[in-house]
mmCIF file with all atom_site columns, C-alpha atoms in Angstrom:
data_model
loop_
_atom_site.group_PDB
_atom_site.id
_atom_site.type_symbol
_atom_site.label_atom_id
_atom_site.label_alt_id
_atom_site.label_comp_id
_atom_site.label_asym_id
_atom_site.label_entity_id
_atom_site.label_seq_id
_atom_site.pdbx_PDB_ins_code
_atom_site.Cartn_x
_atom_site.Cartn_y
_atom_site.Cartn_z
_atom_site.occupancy
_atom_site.B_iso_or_equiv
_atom_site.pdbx_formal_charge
_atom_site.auth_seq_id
_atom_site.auth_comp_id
_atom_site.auth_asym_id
_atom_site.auth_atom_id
_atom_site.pdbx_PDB_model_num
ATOM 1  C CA . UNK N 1 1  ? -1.385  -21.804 -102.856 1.00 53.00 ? 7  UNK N CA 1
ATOM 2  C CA . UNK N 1 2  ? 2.130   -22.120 -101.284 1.00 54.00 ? 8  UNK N CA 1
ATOM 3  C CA . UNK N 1 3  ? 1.942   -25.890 -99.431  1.00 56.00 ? 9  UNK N CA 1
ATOM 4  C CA . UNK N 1 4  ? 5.110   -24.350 -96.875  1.00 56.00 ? 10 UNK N CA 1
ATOM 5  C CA . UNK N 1 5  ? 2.928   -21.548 -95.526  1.00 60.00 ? 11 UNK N CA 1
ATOM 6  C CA . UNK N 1 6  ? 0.562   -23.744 -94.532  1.00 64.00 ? 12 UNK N CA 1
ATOM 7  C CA . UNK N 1 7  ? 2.977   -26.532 -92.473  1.00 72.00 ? 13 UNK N CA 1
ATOM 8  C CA . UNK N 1 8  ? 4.474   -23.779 -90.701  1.00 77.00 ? 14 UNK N CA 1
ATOM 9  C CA . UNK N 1 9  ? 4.297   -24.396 -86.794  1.00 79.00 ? 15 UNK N CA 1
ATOM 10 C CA . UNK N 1 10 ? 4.699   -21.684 -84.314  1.00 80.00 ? 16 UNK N CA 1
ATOM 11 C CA . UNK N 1 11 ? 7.212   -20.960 -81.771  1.00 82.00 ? 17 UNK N CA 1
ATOM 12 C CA . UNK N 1 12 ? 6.005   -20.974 -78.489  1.00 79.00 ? 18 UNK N CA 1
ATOM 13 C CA . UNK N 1 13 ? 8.897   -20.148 -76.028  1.00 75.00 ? 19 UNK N CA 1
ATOM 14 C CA . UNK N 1 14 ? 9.924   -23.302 -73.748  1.00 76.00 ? 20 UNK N CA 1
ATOM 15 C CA . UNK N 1 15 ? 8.148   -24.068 -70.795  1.00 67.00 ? 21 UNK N CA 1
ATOM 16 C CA . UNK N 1 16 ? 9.828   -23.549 -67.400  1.00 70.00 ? 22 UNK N CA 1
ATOM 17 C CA . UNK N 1 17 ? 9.941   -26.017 -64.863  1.00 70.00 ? 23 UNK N CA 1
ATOM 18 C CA . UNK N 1 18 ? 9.533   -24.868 -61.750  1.00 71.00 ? 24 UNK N CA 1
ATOM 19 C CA . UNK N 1 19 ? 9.604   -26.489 -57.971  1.00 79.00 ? 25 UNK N CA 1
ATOM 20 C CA . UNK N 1 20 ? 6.585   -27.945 -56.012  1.00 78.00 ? 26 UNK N CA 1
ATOM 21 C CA . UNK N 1 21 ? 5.508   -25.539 -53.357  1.00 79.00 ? 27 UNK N CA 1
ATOM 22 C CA . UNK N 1 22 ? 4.608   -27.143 -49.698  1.00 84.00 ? 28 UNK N CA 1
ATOM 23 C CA . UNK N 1 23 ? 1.041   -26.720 -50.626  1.00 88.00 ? 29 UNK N CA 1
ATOM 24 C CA . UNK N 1 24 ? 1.409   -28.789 -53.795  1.00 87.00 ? 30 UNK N CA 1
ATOM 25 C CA . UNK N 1 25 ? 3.122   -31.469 -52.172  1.00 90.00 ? 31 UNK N CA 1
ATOM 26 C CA . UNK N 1 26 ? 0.542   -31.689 -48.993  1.00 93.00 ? 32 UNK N CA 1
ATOM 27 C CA . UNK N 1 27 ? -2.372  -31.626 -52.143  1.00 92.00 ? 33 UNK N CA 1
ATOM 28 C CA . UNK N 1 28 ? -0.509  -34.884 -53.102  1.00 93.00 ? 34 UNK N CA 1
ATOM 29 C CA . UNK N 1 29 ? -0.053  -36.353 -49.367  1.00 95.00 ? 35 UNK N CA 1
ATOM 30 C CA . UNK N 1 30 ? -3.707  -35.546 -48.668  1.00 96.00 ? 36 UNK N CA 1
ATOM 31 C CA . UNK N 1 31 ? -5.015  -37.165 -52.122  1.00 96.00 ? 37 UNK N CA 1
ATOM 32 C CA . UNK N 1 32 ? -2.929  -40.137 -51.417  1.00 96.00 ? 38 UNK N CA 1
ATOM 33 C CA . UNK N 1 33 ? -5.115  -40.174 -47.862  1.00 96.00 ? 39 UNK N CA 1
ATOM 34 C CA . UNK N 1 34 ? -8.410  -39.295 -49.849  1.00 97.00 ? 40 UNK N CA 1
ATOM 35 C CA . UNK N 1 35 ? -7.931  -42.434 -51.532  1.00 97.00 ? 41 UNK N CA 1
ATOM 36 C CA . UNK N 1 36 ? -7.082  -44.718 -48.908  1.00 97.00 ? 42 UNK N CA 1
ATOM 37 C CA . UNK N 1 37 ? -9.901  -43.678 -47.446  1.00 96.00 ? 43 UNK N CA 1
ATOM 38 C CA . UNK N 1 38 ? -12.652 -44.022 -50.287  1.00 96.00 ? 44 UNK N CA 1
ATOM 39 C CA . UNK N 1 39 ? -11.329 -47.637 -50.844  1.00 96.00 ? 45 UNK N CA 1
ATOM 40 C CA . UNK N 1 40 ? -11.620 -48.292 -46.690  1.00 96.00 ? 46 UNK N CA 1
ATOM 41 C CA . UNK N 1 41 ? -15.262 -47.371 -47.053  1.00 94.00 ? 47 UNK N CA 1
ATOM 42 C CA . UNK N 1 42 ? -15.818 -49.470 -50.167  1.00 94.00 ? 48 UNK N CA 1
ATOM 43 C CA . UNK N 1 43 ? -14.771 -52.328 -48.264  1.00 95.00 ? 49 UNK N CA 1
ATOM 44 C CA . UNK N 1 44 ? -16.508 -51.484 -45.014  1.00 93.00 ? 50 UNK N CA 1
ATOM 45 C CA . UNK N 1 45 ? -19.310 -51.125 -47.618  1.00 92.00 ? 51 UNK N CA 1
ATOM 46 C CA . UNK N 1 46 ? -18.656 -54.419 -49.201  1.00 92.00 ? 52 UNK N CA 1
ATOM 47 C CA . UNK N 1 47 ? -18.463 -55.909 -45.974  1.00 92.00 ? 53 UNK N CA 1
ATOM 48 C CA . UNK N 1 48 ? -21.858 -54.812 -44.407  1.00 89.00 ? 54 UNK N CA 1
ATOM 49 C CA . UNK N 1 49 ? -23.798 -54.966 -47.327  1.00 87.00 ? 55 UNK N CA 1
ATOM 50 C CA . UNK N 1 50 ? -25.220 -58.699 -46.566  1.00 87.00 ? 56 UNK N CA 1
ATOM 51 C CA . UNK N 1 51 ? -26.680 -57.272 -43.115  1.00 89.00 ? 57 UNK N CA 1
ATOM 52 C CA . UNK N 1 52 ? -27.706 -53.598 -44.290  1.00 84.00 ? 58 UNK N CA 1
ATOM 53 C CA . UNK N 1 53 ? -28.928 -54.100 -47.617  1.00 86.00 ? 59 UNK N CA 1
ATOM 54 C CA . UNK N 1 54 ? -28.989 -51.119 -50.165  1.00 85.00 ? 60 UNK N CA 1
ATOM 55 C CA . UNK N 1 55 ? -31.708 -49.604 -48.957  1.00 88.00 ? 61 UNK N CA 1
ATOM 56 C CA . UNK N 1 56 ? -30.016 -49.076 -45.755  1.00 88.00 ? 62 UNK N CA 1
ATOM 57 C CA . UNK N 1 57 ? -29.238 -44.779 -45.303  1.00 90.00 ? 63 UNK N CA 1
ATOM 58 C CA . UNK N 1 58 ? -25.544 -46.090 -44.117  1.00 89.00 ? 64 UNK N CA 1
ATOM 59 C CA . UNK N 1 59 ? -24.854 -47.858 -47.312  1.00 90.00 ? 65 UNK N CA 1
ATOM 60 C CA . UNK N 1 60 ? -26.201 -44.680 -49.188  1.00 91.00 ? 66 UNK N CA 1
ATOM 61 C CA . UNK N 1 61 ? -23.750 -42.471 -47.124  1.00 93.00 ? 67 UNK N CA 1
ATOM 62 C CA . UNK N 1 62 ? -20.773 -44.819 -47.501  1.00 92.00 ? 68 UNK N CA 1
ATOM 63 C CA . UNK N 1 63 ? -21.572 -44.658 -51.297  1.00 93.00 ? 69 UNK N CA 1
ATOM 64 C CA . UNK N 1 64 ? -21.454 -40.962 -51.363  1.00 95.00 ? 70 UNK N CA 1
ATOM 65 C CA . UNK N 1 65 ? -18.695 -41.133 -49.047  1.00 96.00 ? 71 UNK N CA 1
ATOM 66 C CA . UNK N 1 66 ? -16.875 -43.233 -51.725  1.00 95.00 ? 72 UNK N CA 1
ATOM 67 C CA . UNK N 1 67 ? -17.591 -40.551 -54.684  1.00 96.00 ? 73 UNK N CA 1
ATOM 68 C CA . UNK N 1 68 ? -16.921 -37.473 -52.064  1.00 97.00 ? 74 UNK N CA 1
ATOM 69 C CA . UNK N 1 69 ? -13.548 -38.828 -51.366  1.00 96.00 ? 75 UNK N CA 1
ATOM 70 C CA . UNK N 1 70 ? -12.807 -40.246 -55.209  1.00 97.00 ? 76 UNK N CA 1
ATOM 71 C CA . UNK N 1 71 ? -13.177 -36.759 -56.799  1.00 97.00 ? 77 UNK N CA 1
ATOM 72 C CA . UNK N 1 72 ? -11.620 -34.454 -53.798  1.00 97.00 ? 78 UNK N CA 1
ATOM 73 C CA . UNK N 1 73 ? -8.195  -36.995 -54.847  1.00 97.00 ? 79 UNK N CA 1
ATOM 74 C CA . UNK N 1 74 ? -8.557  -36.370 -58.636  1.00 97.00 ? 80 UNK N CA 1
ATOM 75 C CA . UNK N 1 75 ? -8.536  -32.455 -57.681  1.00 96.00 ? 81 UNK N CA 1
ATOM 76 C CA . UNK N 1 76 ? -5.707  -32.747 -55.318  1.00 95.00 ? 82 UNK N CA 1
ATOM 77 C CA . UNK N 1 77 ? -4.034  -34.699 -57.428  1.00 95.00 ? 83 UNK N CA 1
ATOM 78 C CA . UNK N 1 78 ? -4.524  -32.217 -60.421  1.00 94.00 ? 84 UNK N CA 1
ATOM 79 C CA . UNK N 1 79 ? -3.443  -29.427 -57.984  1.00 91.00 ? 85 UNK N CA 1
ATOM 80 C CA . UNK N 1 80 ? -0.661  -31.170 -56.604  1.00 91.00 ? 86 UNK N CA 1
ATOM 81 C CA . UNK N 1 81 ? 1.180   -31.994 -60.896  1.00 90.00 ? 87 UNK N CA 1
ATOM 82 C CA . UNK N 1 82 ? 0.294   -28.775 -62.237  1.00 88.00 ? 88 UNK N CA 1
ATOM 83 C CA . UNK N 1 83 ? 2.942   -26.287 -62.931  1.00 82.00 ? 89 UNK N CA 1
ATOM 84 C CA . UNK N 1 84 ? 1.911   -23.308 -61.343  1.00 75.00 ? 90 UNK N CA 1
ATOM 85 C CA . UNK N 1 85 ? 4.444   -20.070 -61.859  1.00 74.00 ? 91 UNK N CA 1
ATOM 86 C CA . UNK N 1 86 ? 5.950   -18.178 -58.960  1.00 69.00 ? 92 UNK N CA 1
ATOM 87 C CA . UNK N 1 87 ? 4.065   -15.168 -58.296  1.00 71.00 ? 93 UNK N CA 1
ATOM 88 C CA . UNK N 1 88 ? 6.502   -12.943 -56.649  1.00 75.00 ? 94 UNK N CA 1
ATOM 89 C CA . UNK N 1 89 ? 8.367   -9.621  -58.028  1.00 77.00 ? 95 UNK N CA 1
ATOM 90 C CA . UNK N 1 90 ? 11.174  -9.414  -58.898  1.00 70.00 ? 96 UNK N CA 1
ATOM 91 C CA . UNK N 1 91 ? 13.883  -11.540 -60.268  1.00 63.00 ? 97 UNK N CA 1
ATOM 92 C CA . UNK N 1 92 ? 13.126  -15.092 -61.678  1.00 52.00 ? 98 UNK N CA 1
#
């Protein structure tokens, strides 16, 4: 068995880099937003908990508020880094 055969790597062509359309960078604005406001209802949460109590249907909402808003950031975040190709014809 030939040991250089088997190391060999392949050649992918380079990756271009290409600019942030205004869509990508108001995914980023709005994430930024998403998460300012899931940690505002963790502490209105935090807050009210003594007088609510966990049984309370607000402190379930704020909870789900808290993991709606957590995971709609990770998404626009992952929207707003990618590198997504332009899609028109024509020249590059």
């Amino acid at each position: 068995m030939n040991p250089s055969k088997d190391n060999v790597e392949p050649q992918y062509p380079p990756v271009k880099k290409t600019t942030k359309s205004a869509f990508q960078k108001s995914a980023l604005y709005f994430a930024a937003g998403s998460i300012i406001l899931a940690i505002a209802s963790v502490i209105y949460l935090s807050i009210e908990i003594d007088t609510l109590g966990w049984q309370n249907p607000i402190s379930a909402s704020l909870l789900a508020s808290t993991f709606f808003f957590m995971f709609v950031a990770l998404v626009l975040i992952v929207i707003g880094t990618t590198n997504i190709p332009s899609f028109k014809i024509g020249k590059d």
